């Protein structure tokens, strides 16, 4: 990776991944892009330009003008937002990915594509979810994710594009707010705990989902993209997880630091139905075996770090 393009760079993952890539590969070698303007940190540490991933000629131009060799393609609509705007979600998530893959094919770039636990569905085994298993998602977001996984594999086998990817669980970050997903409660809860010692959760108390702290998510993306090609049997759509918990268990962990913290539940039927269609705990042994994936943060370590960082804001 010498010249890197990040799409969707102002989002939850992109705002931290861009900074991590810049500190590793040089500020001048990582171009951040998004369809919306960036805030200070992204523009102060390196270049930023507006780029709508649905515009194939604009992507090609940016890749060509900047001699890009690697694309971290993050631009997408997340699960809850996608369900409100399914046609737009298909357009951004699928045509945006197709355009990024086409630019990668033409300009010989490697490409990173983040899939999700949403790529599974109600027919998938929910516990110890295998790497290779049935995938029949019922949300438009999940349908774009499983289609994206297949498209990345197709571009690798058909055109030799070095497309790699992960199935991320819900991501928790102290720096940027999430962009409209079903797992957003696991970030919102920390701000509420610090501000008002109370949180009203939109998922049921017993909704168990895989989660990961952002520093691990960033490491996983960079680690996978720098792994030797011969090591990879799967290459794309690796299951990765770090912890798996329910809102009730997360609240109990927060109470160890803020004993007066309370949680109540006011269920959002849309997001509850989405969460109920996702697995509870993925098996990520393929990632561990093929490229040495290992998370650093478990639930207690993540909660401690989140509370410290958000309190300092
Ligand atoms: P986010 O919503 O925070 O950021 C997405 C970014 O894409 C936003 O900055 C948005 O402005 C941008 N965008 C939307 N439409 C665009 C377009 N047409 N052109 C260019 N940019 C556009 O999402 P995130 O959490 O940073 O997720 C990034 C990727 O990781 C997505 O593909 C998402 O599906 C995937 N992912 C995220 C999670 C998670 O928990 N955050 C979990 C699994 C997978
Ligand atoms: N965290 C994401 C969401 O809830 C999962 O991809 O949409």
CSV table of C-alpha atoms and ligand atoms in Angstrom, one decimal:
chain,number,residue,atom,x,y,z
A,1,UNK,CA,0.0,0.0,0.0
A,2,UNK,CA,1.7,3.2,-1.2
A,3,UNK,CA,-1.2,5.5,-2.3
A,4,UNK,CA,-4.5,4.9,-0.6
A,5,UNK,CA,-8.0,6.1,-1.3
A,6,UNK,CA,-10.7,6.0,1.5
A,7,UNK,CA,-14.3,6.4,0.4
A,8,UNK,CA,-17.0,7.2,3.0
A,9,UNK,CA,-14.1,8.6,5.1
A,10,UNK,CA,-16.1,10.9,7.3
A,11,UNK,CA,-18.1,8.0,8.8
A,12,UNK,CA,-17.6,6.0,11.9
A,13,UNK,CA,-14.9,3.7,10.6
A,14,UNK,CA,-13.4,6.1,8.0
A,15,UNK,CA,-12.6,8.9,10.3
A,16,UNK,CA,-10.4,6.7,12.5
A,17,UNK,CA,-9.1,4.4,9.7
A,18,UNK,CA,-7.9,7.4,7.7
A,19,UNK,CA,-5.9,8.7,10.6
A,20,UNK,CA,-4.4,5.3,11.4
A,21,UNK,CA,-3.4,4.8,7.7
A,22,UNK,CA,-1.9,8.3,7.6
A,23,UNK,CA,0.2,7.6,10.6
A,24,UNK,CA,1.4,4.3,9.1
A,25,UNK,CA,1.8,5.2,5.4
A,26,UNK,CA,2.4,9.0,5.5
A,27,UNK,CA,-0.2,11.8,5.7
A,28,UNK,CA,0.4,12.7,2.0
A,29,UNK,CA,-0.3,9.1,0.9
A,30,UNK,CA,-3.9,8.7,2.1
A,31,UNK,CA,-6.6,10.6,0.3
A,32,UNK,CA,-9.9,10.8,2.3
A,33,UNK,CA,-13.1,11.3,0.3
A,34,UNK,CA,-16.8,11.4,1.1
A,35,UNK,CA,-20.0,12.8,-0.4
A,36,UNK,CA,-20.3,15.2,2.6
A,37,UNK,CA,-17.7,17.6,3.8
A,38,UNK,CA,-15.1,16.5,6.4
A,39,UNK,CA,-14.5,18.0,9.8
A,40,UNK,CA,-11.1,19.3,11.1
A,41,UNK,CA,-9.0,16.3,11.9
A,42,UNK,CA,-9.4,14.7,8.4
A,43,UNK,CA,-8.6,17.9,6.5
A,44,UNK,CA,-5.8,19.0,8.8
A,45,UNK,CA,-3.8,15.8,8.6
A,46,UNK,CA,-4.0,15.2,4.9
A,47,UNK,CA,-5.9,15.7,1.7
A,48,UNK,CA,-9.7,15.4,1.4
A,49,UNK,CA,-12.0,15.7,-1.6
A,50,UNK,CA,-15.7,15.3,-2.2
A,51,UNK,CA,-16.5,12.1,-4.0
A,52,UNK,CA,-19.9,10.4,-4.6
A,53,UNK,CA,-19.1,6.7,-5.2
A,54,UNK,CA,-22.1,6.5,-7.6
A,55,UNK,CA,-20.1,8.6,-10.1
A,56,UNK,CA,-17.9,6.1,-11.8
A,57,UNK,CA,-16.0,8.7,-13.9
A,58,UNK,CA,-15.2,10.7,-10.7
A,59,UNK,CA,-13.8,7.6,-9.0
A,60,UNK,CA,-11.7,6.8,-12.0
A,61,UNK,CA,-10.4,10.4,-12.2
A,62,UNK,CA,-9.5,10.5,-8.5
A,63,UNK,CA,-7.7,7.1,-8.7
A,64,UNK,CA,-5.8,8.1,-11.8
A,65,UNK,CA,-4.9,11.6,-10.7
A,66,UNK,CA,-3.5,10.4,-7.3
A,67,UNK,CA,-1.8,7.1,-8.5
A,68,UNK,CA,-3.9,5.2,-6.1
A,69,UNK,CA,-3.0,1.5,-5.6
A,70,UNK,CA,-5.3,0.6,-2.7
A,71,UNK,CA,-9.0,1.5,-2.0
A,72,UNK,CA,-10.7,1.2,1.3
A,73,UNK,CA,-14.3,1.3,0.1
A,74,UNK,CA,-16.4,2.3,3.2
A,75,UNK,CA,-19.2,4.4,1.6
A,76,UNK,CA,-22.5,2.8,2.3
A,77,UNK,CA,-25.9,3.2,4.0
A,78,UNK,CA,-26.2,1.2,7.2
A,79,UNK,CA,-28.9,-1.2,8.2
A,80,UNK,CA,-31.6,1.1,9.8
A,81,UNK,CA,-31.1,3.9,7.3
A,82,UNK,CA,-31.1,1.4,4.4
A,83,UNK,CA,-34.4,0.0,5.5
A,84,UNK,CA,-36.0,3.5,5.3
A,85,UNK,CA,-34.6,4.1,1.8
A,86,UNK,CA,-34.1,0.6,0.2
A,87,UNK,CA,-33.7,1.9,-3.4
A,88,UNK,CA,-31.1,4.4,-2.4
A,89,UNK,CA,-29.3,1.8,-0.3
A,90,UNK,CA,-29.1,-0.5,-3.3
A,91,UNK,CA,-27.8,2.4,-5.5
A,92,UNK,CA,-25.0,3.5,-3.0
A,93,UNK,CA,-24.1,0.1,-1.6
A,94,UNK,CA,-24.1,-1.9,-4.9
A,95,UNK,CA,-23.4,0.6,-7.7
A,96,UNK,CA,-20.8,2.4,-5.4
A,97,UNK,CA,-19.0,-0.9,-4.9
A,98,UNK,CA,-19.2,-1.9,-8.6
A,99,UNK,CA,-17.7,1.5,-9.5
A,100,UNK,CA,-14.9,1.0,-6.9
A,101,UNK,CA,-14.2,-2.5,-8.2
A,102,UNK,CA,-14.2,-1.2,-11.8
A,103,UNK,CA,-11.7,1.5,-10.9
A,104,UNK,CA,-9.6,-1.2,-9.1
A,105,UNK,CA,-9.7,-3.4,-12.3
A,106,UNK,CA,-8.7,-0.5,-14.6
A,107,UNK,CA,-6.0,0.9,-12.4
A,108,UNK,CA,-4.8,-2.4,-10.7
A,109,UNK,CA,-5.7,-1.4,-7.2
A,110,UNK,CA,-6.3,-3.7,-4.2
A,111,UNK,CA,-9.7,-3.1,-2.6
A,112,UNK,CA,-11.0,-3.5,1.0
A,113,UNK,CA,-14.8,-4.1,1.4
A,114,UNK,CA,-16.4,-4.3,4.8
A,115,UNK,CA,-19.2,-6.7,5.0
A,116,UNK,CA,-21.3,-7.3,8.1
A,117,UNK,CA,-23.1,-9.7,10.4
A,118,UNK,CA,-26.1,-8.5,8.4
A,119,UNK,CA,-25.0,-10.7,5.5
A,120,UNK,CA,-26.5,-13.7,7.3
A,121,UNK,CA,-30.2,-14.3,8.0
A,122,UNK,CA,-32.7,-16.2,10.1
A,123,UNK,CA,-31.8,-19.5,8.4
A,124,UNK,CA,-28.1,-19.1,9.4
A,125,UNK,CA,-27.0,-20.9,12.6
A,126,UNK,CA,-27.0,-18.1,15.1
A,127,UNK,CA,-24.4,-19.5,17.5
A,128,UNK,CA,-20.9,-20.3,16.4
A,129,UNK,CA,-21.9,-19.1,13.0
A,130,UNK,CA,-19.6,-20.8,10.5
A,131,UNK,CA,-17.4,-18.9,8.0
A,132,UNK,CA,-19.1,-20.8,5.1
A,133,UNK,CA,-22.8,-21.2,5.7
A,134,UNK,CA,-26.3,-20.4,4.4
A,135,UNK,CA,-26.8,-16.7,3.8
A,136,UNK,CA,-30.4,-15.6,3.1
A,137,UNK,CA,-30.6,-12.0,4.7
A,138,UNK,CA,-34.0,-10.4,4.9
A,139,UNK,CA,-32.9,-6.7,5.1
A,140,UNK,CA,-31.9,-4.6,2.0
A,141,UNK,CA,-28.6,-3.8,3.8
A,142,UNK,CA,-27.9,-7.5,4.3
A,143,UNK,CA,-28.8,-8.3,0.7
A,144,UNK,CA,-26.3,-5.6,-0.5
A,145,UNK,CA,-23.6,-7.1,1.8
A,146,UNK,CA,-23.9,-10.7,0.7
A,147,UNK,CA,-24.1,-9.4,-3.0
A,148,UNK,CA,-21.0,-7.3,-2.3
A,149,UNK,CA,-19.1,-10.3,-0.9
A,150,UNK,CA,-20.0,-12.3,-4.1
A,151,UNK,CA,-19.1,-9.4,-6.3
A,152,UNK,CA,-15.7,-9.0,-4.7
A,153,UNK,CA,-15.0,-12.7,-5.1
A,154,UNK,CA,-16.1,-12.5,-8.7
A,155,UNK,CA,-13.7,-9.6,-9.5
A,156,UNK,CA,-10.9,-11.5,-7.9
A,157,UNK,CA,-11.5,-14.8,-9.8
A,158,UNK,CA,-12.6,-13.1,-13.1
A,159,UNK,CA,-10.2,-10.1,-13.3
A,160,UNK,CA,-7.6,-10.8,-10.7
A,161,UNK,CA,-8.6,-7.7,-8.5
A,162,UNK,CA,-7.1,-8.2,-5.0
A,163,UNK,CA,-10.4,-7.6,-3.2
A,164,UNK,CA,-10.4,-8.6,0.4
A,165,UNK,CA,-12.9,-8.1,3.2
A,166,UNK,CA,-14.3,-8.7,6.7
A,167,UNK,CA,-17.7,-9.4,8.1
A,168,UNK,CA,-17.6,-6.8,10.9
A,169,UNK,CA,-19.9,-7.1,13.9
A,170,UNK,CA,-21.4,-4.0,15.5
A,171,UNK,CA,-18.6,-1.4,16.0
A,172,UNK,CA,-18.1,0.7,19.1
A,173,UNK,CA,-16.1,3.9,18.9
A,174,UNK,CA,-15.3,6.7,21.3
A,175,UNK,CA,-14.5,9.2,18.5
A,176,UNK,CA,-17.2,9.3,15.8
A,177,UNK,CA,-21.0,8.6,16.3
A,178,UNK,CA,-22.4,5.7,14.3
A,179,UNK,CA,-24.2,6.4,11.1
A,180,UNK,CA,-27.7,4.8,11.5
A,181,UNK,CA,-27.2,1.1,12.3
A,182,UNK,CA,-29.0,-1.4,14.5
A,183,UNK,CA,-26.0,-1.8,16.8
A,184,UNK,CA,-25.8,2.0,17.5
A,185,UNK,CA,-27.3,1.5,21.0
A,186,UNK,CA,-23.9,0.1,22.1
A,187,UNK,CA,-22.4,3.6,21.4
A,188,UNK,CA,-25.3,5.8,22.5
A,189,UNK,CA,-25.5,4.1,25.9
A,190,UNK,CA,-22.1,5.5,26.9
A,191,UNK,CA,-23.0,9.1,26.2
A,192,UNK,CA,-26.3,8.7,28.1
A,193,UNK,CA,-24.5,6.9,31.0
A,194,UNK,CA,-22.1,9.9,31.4
A,195,UNK,CA,-24.6,12.6,30.8
A,196,UNK,CA,-27.8,11.4,32.6
A,197,UNK,CA,-26.9,8.1,34.2
A,198,UNK,CA,-29.8,6.6,32.3
A,199,UNK,CA,-30.4,5.0,28.9
A,200,UNK,CA,-33.6,4.0,27.1
A,201,UNK,CA,-32.6,1.1,24.8
A,202,UNK,CA,-34.3,0.5,21.5
A,203,UNK,CA,-33.4,-3.3,21.5
A,204,UNK,CA,-34.7,-5.9,23.9
A,205,UNK,CA,-32.6,-6.6,27.1
A,206,UNK,CA,-31.7,-10.1,25.8
A,207,UNK,CA,-30.7,-9.2,22.2
A,208,UNK,CA,-27.3,-10.8,21.9
A,209,UNK,CA,-25.0,-9.6,19.1
A,210,UNK,CA,-21.3,-9.7,18.2
A,211,UNK,CA,-19.4,-6.5,18.8
A,212,UNK,CA,-15.9,-5.0,18.4
A,213,UNK,CA,-14.1,-1.9,19.7
A,214,UNK,CA,-12.9,0.4,16.9
A,215,UNK,CA,-9.1,0.0,17.5
A,216,UNK,CA,-9.5,-3.7,16.8
A,217,UNK,CA,-11.7,-3.0,13.7
A,218,UNK,CA,-9.0,-0.7,12.3
A,219,UNK,CA,-6.2,-3.2,13.1
A,220,UNK,CA,-8.2,-6.0,11.4
A,221,UNK,CA,-8.6,-4.0,8.2
A,222,UNK,CA,-4.9,-3.1,7.9
A,223,UNK,CA,-3.8,-6.5,9.0
A,224,UNK,CA,-5.9,-8.3,6.4
A,225,UNK,CA,-4.8,-5.9,3.6
A,226,UNK,CA,-1.1,-6.5,4.4
A,227,UNK,CA,-1.4,-10.3,4.8
A,228,UNK,CA,0.6,-12.4,2.3
A,229,UNK,CA,-1.7,-13.4,-0.6
A,230,UNK,CA,-0.7,-17.1,-0.4
A,231,UNK,CA,-1.9,-17.2,3.2
A,232,UNK,CA,-5.5,-16.5,2.2
A,233,UNK,CA,-7.8,-19.3,1.5
A,234,UNK,CA,-11.0,-17.2,1.7
A,235,UNK,CA,-9.6,-13.6,1.0
A,236,UNK,CA,-13.0,-12.0,1.3
A,237,UNK,CA,-15.8,-11.8,3.9
A,238,UNK,CA,-13.9,-13.1,6.9
A,239,UNK,CA,-16.0,-13.5,10.0
A,240,UNK,CA,-14.3,-11.4,12.8
A,241,UNK,CA,-15.6,-10.8,16.3
A,242,UNK,CA,-14.2,-9.6,19.6
A,243,UNK,CA,-17.1,-9.9,22.1
A,244,UNK,CA,-20.8,-10.9,22.1
A,245,UNK,CA,-23.2,-9.4,24.6
A,246,UNK,CA,-26.8,-8.2,25.3
A,247,UNK,CA,-27.9,-4.7,26.3
A,248,UNK,CA,-28.5,-6.0,29.8
A,249,UNK,CA,-24.9,-7.4,30.0
A,250,UNK,CA,-23.5,-4.1,28.6
A,251,UNK,CA,-25.5,-2.1,31.2
A,252,UNK,CA,-24.2,-4.4,34.0
A,253,UNK,CA,-20.6,-3.7,32.9
A,254,UNK,CA,-21.2,0.1,32.8
A,255,UNK,CA,-22.7,-0.2,36.3
A,256,UNK,CA,-19.4,-1.4,37.7
A,257,UNK,CA,-18.0,2.1,36.9
A,258,UNK,CA,-21.2,4.1,37.3
A,259,UNK,CA,-23.3,2.3,40.0
A,260,UNK,CA,-26.2,4.7,39.7
A,261,UNK,CA,-26.6,4.0,36.0
A,262,UNK,CA,-30.0,2.5,35.0
A,263,UNK,CA,-31.4,1.1,31.7
A,264,UNK,CA,-35.0,0.8,30.5
A,265,UNK,CA,-36.3,-0.5,27.2
A,266,UNK,CA,-38.5,1.0,24.6
A,267,UNK,CA,-38.4,-1.3,21.7
A,268,UNK,CA,-38.1,-0.1,18.1
A,269,UNK,CA,-39.8,-2.8,16.1
A,270,UNK,CA,-37.8,-2.1,12.9
A,271,UNK,CA,-34.4,-2.4,14.5
A,272,UNK,CA,-35.5,-5.3,16.8
A,273,UNK,CA,-36.6,-7.2,13.7
A,274,UNK,CA,-33.2,-6.5,12.0
A,275,UNK,CA,-31.2,-7.6,15.1
A,276,UNK,CA,-33.3,-10.7,15.5
A,277,UNK,CA,-32.4,-11.8,12.0
A,278,UNK,CA,-28.6,-11.6,12.7
A,279,UNK,CA,-26.4,-14.2,14.3
A,280,UNK,CA,-25.6,-14.0,18.1
A,281,UNK,CA,-21.9,-15.1,17.9
A,282,UNK,CA,-19.8,-15.8,14.8
A,283,UNK,CA,-17.0,-18.3,14.6
A,284,UNK,CA,-13.9,-16.4,13.4
A,285,UNK,CA,-11.4,-19.3,13.3
A,286,UNK,CA,-10.8,-18.8,9.5
A,287,UNK,CA,-9.5,-15.3,10.1
A,288,UNK,CA,-7.4,-16.5,13.1
A,289,UNK,CA,-5.9,-19.3,11.1
A,290,UNK,CA,-5.4,-17.7,7.7
A,291,UNK,CA,-4.0,-14.3,8.8
A,292,UNK,CA,-3.6,-14.3,12.5
A,293,UNK,CA,-6.7,-12.3,13.6
A,294,UNK,CA,-6.8,-11.6,17.3
A,295,UNK,CA,-8.8,-8.9,19.1
A,296,UNK,CA,-7.2,-6.9,21.9
A,297,UNK,CA,-10.4,-5.6,23.6
A,298,UNK,CA,-13.0,-7.7,25.4
A,299,UNK,CA,-16.1,-6.3,27.1
A,300,UNK,CA,-14.6,-5.1,30.3
A,301,UNK,CA,-11.6,-3.5,28.6
A,302,UNK,CA,-13.8,-1.8,26.0
A,303,UNK,CA,-16.2,-0.4,28.6
A,304,UNK,CA,-13.4,1.0,30.7
A,305,UNK,CA,-11.7,2.7,27.7
A,306,UNK,CA,-15.0,4.1,26.3
A,307,UNK,CA,-15.9,5.7,29.6
A,308,UNK,CA,-12.5,7.2,30.1
A,309,UNK,CA,-12.4,8.6,26.5
A,310,UNK,CA,-15.9,10.0,26.4
A,311,UNK,CA,-15.6,11.5,29.9
A,312,UNK,CA,-12.6,13.5,28.6
A,313,UNK,CA,-14.5,14.9,25.6
B,1,LIG,P1,-21.1,5.5,8.4
B,1,LIG,O1,-22.6,5.6,8.1
B,1,LIG,O2,-20.6,6.1,9.7
B,1,LIG,O3,-20.3,6.1,7.2
B,1,LIG,C1,-20.6,5.9,5.9
B,1,LIG,C2,-20.1,7.1,5.1
B,1,LIG,O4,-20.4,6.9,3.7
B,1,LIG,C3,-20.7,8.4,5.5
B,1,LIG,O5,-19.7,9.3,5.9
B,1,LIG,C4,-21.5,8.9,4.3
B,1,LIG,O6,-21.5,10.3,4.1
B,1,LIG,C5,-20.8,8.1,3.2
B,1,LIG,N1,-21.6,8.0,2.0
B,1,LIG,C6,-22.9,7.6,1.9
B,1,LIG,N2,-23.3,7.7,0.6
B,1,LIG,C7,-22.2,8.0,-0.1
B,1,LIG,C8,-22.0,8.2,-1.5
B,1,LIG,N3,-22.9,8.0,-2.4
B,1,LIG,N4,-20.7,8.5,-1.9
B,1,LIG,C9,-19.7,8.7,-1.0
B,1,LIG,N5,-19.9,8.6,0.3
B,1,LIG,C10,-21.1,8.2,0.8
B,1,LIG,O7,-20.7,4.0,8.3
B,1,LIG,P2,-19.5,3.2,8.9
B,1,LIG,O8,-19.9,2.7,10.2
B,1,LIG,O9,-18.3,4.0,8.9
B,1,LIG,O10,-19.4,2.0,7.9
B,1,LIG,C11,-18.5,2.0,6.9
B,1,LIG,C12,-18.6,0.6,6.2
B,1,LIG,O11,-18.4,-0.4,7.1
B,1,LIG,C13,-20.0,0.4,5.5
B,1,LIG,O12,-19.8,-0.3,4.4
B,1,LIG,C14,-20.7,-0.5,6.6
B,1,LIG,O13,-21.7,-1.2,6.0
B,1,LIG,C15,-19.6,-1.3,7.1
B,1,LIG,N6,-19.8,-1.8,8.4
B,1,LIG,C16,-20.0,-1.0,9.5
B,1,LIG,C17,-20.3,-1.6,10.7
B,1,LIG,C18,-20.4,-0.7,11.9
B,1,LIG,O14,-20.9,-1.2,13.0
B,1,LIG,N7,-20.1,0.6,11.9
B,1,LIG,C19,-20.4,-2.9,10.9
B,1,LIG,C20,-20.3,-3.7,9.7
B,1,LIG,C21,-20.0,-3.2,8.5
B,2,LIG,N1,-23.4,-2.0,12.8
B,2,LIG,C1,-24.0,-2.2,11.5
B,2,LIG,C2,-25.4,-1.9,11.5
B,2,LIG,O1,-26.0,-1.9,12.6
B,2,LIG,C3,-23.8,-3.7,11.1
B,2,LIG,O2,-23.3,-3.7,9.9
B,2,LIG,O3,-26.0,-1.5,10.5
